[in-house]
């Protein structure tokens, strides 16, 4: 079974600074997807960024980028130029790429605080 | 992208009663999912609901406790039956939508959730 681990329950960053959230996962699959989701107090889950395991290049979406190390099963999210609106729970998630198992397996989350 | 609404957004219920949560999508989708998020916890999949077939439940979740309906490609309901305080959670509906005609990747979108409190 796949597992996703986030060892940082809480992180804090100053506005305009950079922060990195960490995630490790375990799987025997070679092809899969990894995600970072953001959940603000409104509860709405928002996809931040996606990484396909077959791609060596790290995904980037504006201020958000990942460090994907497949051999180490490590997947981190870097938020640059942090903004107050980035404050939220961040969940790392895994999904197999094929078959009917499209379900997402989530980590326990990291609460990010952004301070002035 | 798919836009998802859930009703109710929140409810407070008495022990032993049942609550049905509705999930409405603005487009036709094949796969719908129901997740539970207990207070301060991560999301756990309850079941996958495909139109025209029985829902597939994850380990630890049973149909008698969480019956699901999927009458068409835009709508699903989850019922939380015979509730106890341990059922107090946020229940989220999620759908899988095709990201693009040339893409083999199907993105998942989430509804706003239903916050359930059982007294």
Short mmCIF file of N, CA and C in Angstrom, two decimals, chain A residues 6-77:
data_model
loop_
_atom_site.label_atom_id
_atom_site.label_comp_id
_atom_site.label_asym_id
_atom_site.label_seq_id
_atom_site.Cartn_x
_atom_site.Cartn_y
_atom_site.Cartn_z
N UNK A 6 4.23 13.42 5.91
CA UNK A 6 4.65 14.80 6.06
C UNK A 6 5.07 14.97 7.51
N UNK A 7 6.34 15.21 7.71
CA UNK A 7 6.88 15.21 9.07
C UNK A 7 6.86 16.58 9.72
N UNK A 8 6.38 17.58 9.01
CA UNK A 8 6.34 18.94 9.55
C UNK A 8 4.88 19.32 9.80
N UNK A 9 4.40 19.20 11.01
CA UNK A 9 2.99 19.55 11.26
C UNK A 9 2.73 21.05 11.09
N UNK A 10 3.73 21.87 11.39
CA UNK A 10 3.56 23.31 11.26
C UNK A 10 4.84 23.95 10.76
N UNK A 11 4.68 24.97 9.93
CA UNK A 11 5.81 25.75 9.45
C UNK A 11 5.39 27.21 9.47
N UNK A 12 6.40 28.08 9.59
CA UNK A 12 6.14 29.51 9.58
C UNK A 12 7.13 30.19 8.66
N UNK A 13 6.66 31.20 7.95
CA UNK A 13 7.53 31.94 7.04
C UNK A 13 7.13 33.40 7.08
N UNK A 14 8.10 34.25 6.91
CA UNK A 14 7.79 35.67 6.84
C UNK A 14 7.38 36.03 5.43
N UNK A 15 6.52 37.00 5.35
CA UNK A 15 6.07 37.49 4.05
C UNK A 15 7.28 37.83 3.19
N UNK A 16 7.21 37.43 1.91
CA UNK A 16 8.24 37.68 0.90
C UNK A 16 9.42 36.70 0.98
N UNK A 17 9.45 35.89 2.03
CA UNK A 17 10.52 34.91 2.15
C UNK A 17 10.14 33.60 1.47
N UNK A 18 11.07 32.65 1.51
CA UNK A 18 10.88 31.35 0.87
C UNK A 18 10.77 30.26 1.92
N UNK A 19 9.89 29.30 1.67
CA UNK A 19 9.71 28.19 2.60
C UNK A 19 9.61 26.89 1.80
N UNK A 20 10.09 25.82 2.41
CA UNK A 20 10.03 24.50 1.77
C UNK A 20 9.30 23.52 2.66
N UNK A 21 8.28 22.90 2.11
CA UNK A 21 7.52 21.88 2.81
C UNK A 21 7.95 20.52 2.29
N UNK A 22 8.14 19.57 3.19
CA UNK A 22 8.69 18.27 2.80
C UNK A 22 7.65 17.16 2.81
N UNK A 23 7.90 16.18 1.99
CA UNK A 23 7.00 15.02 1.88
C UNK A 23 7.82 13.82 1.43
N UNK A 24 7.59 12.69 2.05
CA UNK A 24 8.16 11.44 1.56
C UNK A 24 7.01 10.47 1.32
N UNK A 25 7.27 9.52 0.47
CA UNK A 25 6.20 8.58 0.14
C UNK A 25 6.80 7.21 -0.10
N UNK A 26 5.95 6.23 -0.09
CA UNK A 26 6.41 4.86 -0.33
C UNK A 26 5.48 4.21 -1.32
N UNK A 27 6.05 3.63 -2.35
CA UNK A 27 5.27 2.93 -3.35
C UNK A 27 6.16 1.95 -4.08
N UNK A 28 5.55 0.91 -4.61
CA UNK A 28 6.28 -0.04 -5.44
C UNK A 28 6.03 0.22 -6.92
N UNK A 29 5.18 1.22 -7.20
CA UNK A 29 4.87 1.56 -8.58
C UNK A 29 6.00 2.39 -9.18
N UNK A 30 6.12 2.35 -10.51
CA UNK A 30 7.13 3.17 -11.18
C UNK A 30 6.51 4.39 -11.84
N UNK A 31 5.21 4.32 -12.06
CA UNK A 31 4.53 5.42 -12.73
C UNK A 31 3.39 5.89 -11.83
N UNK A 32 3.42 7.17 -11.50
CA UNK A 32 2.43 7.71 -10.58
C UNK A 32 2.47 9.23 -10.65
N UNK A 33 1.55 9.83 -9.93
CA UNK A 33 1.52 11.29 -9.83
C UNK A 33 1.69 11.69 -8.37
N UNK A 34 2.29 12.83 -8.20
CA UNK A 34 2.39 13.45 -6.88
C UNK A 34 1.80 14.85 -6.95
N UNK A 35 1.18 15.26 -5.86
CA UNK A 35 0.50 16.54 -5.84
C UNK A 35 0.78 17.28 -4.54
N UNK A 36 0.63 18.57 -4.61
CA UNK A 36 0.49 19.40 -3.42
C UNK A 36 -0.87 20.09 -3.53
N UNK A 37 -1.67 19.90 -2.49
CA UNK A 37 -2.96 20.58 -2.38
C UNK A 37 -2.89 21.57 -1.24
N UNK A 38 -3.63 22.65 -1.41
CA UNK A 38 -3.74 23.70 -0.39
C UNK A 38 -5.17 23.71 0.12
N UNK A 39 -5.32 23.76 1.43
CA UNK A 39 -6.65 23.87 2.03
C UNK A 39 -6.69 25.07 2.96
N UNK A 40 -7.23 26.19 2.50
CA UNK A 40 -7.37 27.37 3.37
C UNK A 40 -8.50 27.15 4.37
N UNK A 41 -8.71 28.10 5.26
CA UNK A 41 -9.80 27.95 6.24
C UNK A 41 -11.17 27.74 5.61
N UNK A 42 -11.34 28.14 4.39
CA UNK A 42 -12.63 27.91 3.71
C UNK A 42 -12.90 26.44 3.43
N UNK A 43 -11.91 25.58 3.63
CA UNK A 43 -11.99 24.13 3.45
C UNK A 43 -11.84 23.68 2.00
N UNK A 44 -11.88 24.61 1.07
CA UNK A 44 -11.80 24.23 -0.34
C UNK A 44 -10.41 23.70 -0.66
N UNK A 45 -10.34 22.48 -1.14
CA UNK A 45 -9.06 21.90 -1.55
C UNK A 45 -8.68 22.44 -2.91
N UNK A 46 -7.49 23.00 -3.01
CA UNK A 46 -7.04 23.61 -4.25
C UNK A 46 -5.74 22.95 -4.68
N UNK A 47 -5.71 22.50 -5.92
CA UNK A 47 -4.48 21.90 -6.45
C UNK A 47 -3.44 23.00 -6.67
N UNK A 48 -2.28 22.81 -6.07
CA UNK A 48 -1.21 23.79 -6.21
C UNK A 48 -0.29 23.40 -7.36
N UNK A 49 0.11 22.14 -7.38
CA UNK A 49 1.08 21.71 -8.37
C UNK A 49 1.05 20.20 -8.49
N UNK A 50 1.42 19.71 -9.67
CA UNK A 50 1.40 18.28 -9.96
C UNK A 50 2.74 17.87 -10.57
N UNK A 51 3.18 16.66 -10.22
CA UNK A 51 4.42 16.12 -10.79
C UNK A 51 4.16 14.71 -11.29
N UNK A 52 4.49 14.46 -12.55
CA UNK A 52 4.41 13.10 -13.06
C UNK A 52 5.72 12.40 -12.78
N UNK A 53 5.66 11.17 -12.31
CA UNK A 53 6.86 10.46 -11.90
C UNK A 53 7.80 10.18 -13.06
N UNK A 54 7.28 10.07 -14.28
CA UNK A 54 8.13 9.75 -15.42
C UNK A 54 8.91 10.97 -15.92
N UNK A 55 8.55 12.13 -15.42
CA UNK A 55 9.25 13.35 -15.83
C UNK A 55 10.39 13.65 -14.87
N UNK A 56 11.57 13.84 -15.41
CA UNK A 56 12.70 14.19 -14.57
C UNK A 56 12.69 15.66 -14.18
N UNK A 57 12.10 16.48 -15.01
CA UNK A 57 12.09 17.91 -14.74
C UNK A 57 11.10 18.21 -13.63
N UNK A 58 11.55 19.04 -12.69
CA UNK A 58 10.69 19.44 -11.59
C UNK A 58 9.61 20.41 -12.06
N UNK A 59 8.38 20.19 -11.58
CA UNK A 59 7.28 21.06 -11.97
C UNK A 59 7.40 22.43 -11.32
N UNK A 60 6.91 23.43 -12.04
CA UNK A 60 6.92 24.81 -11.55
C UNK A 60 5.61 25.47 -11.95
N UNK A 61 5.03 26.20 -10.99
CA UNK A 61 3.82 26.99 -11.25
C UNK A 61 3.99 28.33 -10.55
N UNK A 62 4.44 29.29 -11.29
CA UNK A 62 4.63 30.65 -10.76
C UNK A 62 5.55 30.62 -9.54
N UNK A 63 5.06 30.95 -8.36
CA UNK A 63 5.90 31.01 -7.16
C UNK A 63 6.12 29.64 -6.52
N UNK A 64 5.48 28.63 -7.06
CA UNK A 64 5.53 27.30 -6.48
C UNK A 64 6.39 26.38 -7.34
N UNK A 65 7.27 25.65 -6.73
CA UNK A 65 8.09 24.67 -7.45
C UNK A 65 8.31 23.47 -6.55
N UNK A 66 8.65 22.36 -7.19
CA UNK A 66 8.88 21.14 -6.41
C UNK A 66 10.30 20.65 -6.61
N UNK A 67 10.74 19.86 -5.65
CA UNK A 67 11.99 19.11 -5.76
C UNK A 67 11.60 17.64 -5.68
N UNK A 68 11.63 16.99 -6.83
CA UNK A 68 11.19 15.60 -6.93
C UNK A 68 12.42 14.71 -7.05
N UNK A 69 12.63 13.86 -6.06
CA UNK A 69 13.74 12.91 -6.06
C UNK A 69 13.15 11.50 -6.02
N UNK A 70 13.01 10.92 -7.21
CA UNK A 70 12.28 9.66 -7.32
C UNK A 70 12.97 8.52 -6.57
N UNK A 71 14.27 8.43 -6.69
CA UNK A 71 14.97 7.32 -6.03
C UNK A 71 14.83 7.41 -4.51
N UNK A 72 14.84 8.60 -4.00
CA UNK A 72 14.72 8.80 -2.56
C UNK A 72 13.27 8.87 -2.11
N UNK A 73 12.34 8.86 -3.05
CA UNK A 73 10.92 8.99 -2.75
C UNK A 73 10.67 10.25 -1.90
N UNK A 74 11.17 11.34 -2.40
CA UNK A 74 11.09 12.62 -1.71
C UNK A 74 10.46 13.64 -2.64
N UNK A 75 9.59 14.47 -2.07
CA UNK A 75 8.83 15.41 -2.90
C UNK A 75 8.54 16.63 -2.05
N UNK A 76 9.23 17.72 -2.31
CA UNK A 76 9.05 18.91 -1.51
C UNK A 76 8.44 20.03 -2.34
N UNK A 77 7.82 20.95 -1.64
CA UNK A 77 7.21 22.13 -2.26
C UNK A 77 7.92 23.37 -1.76
#
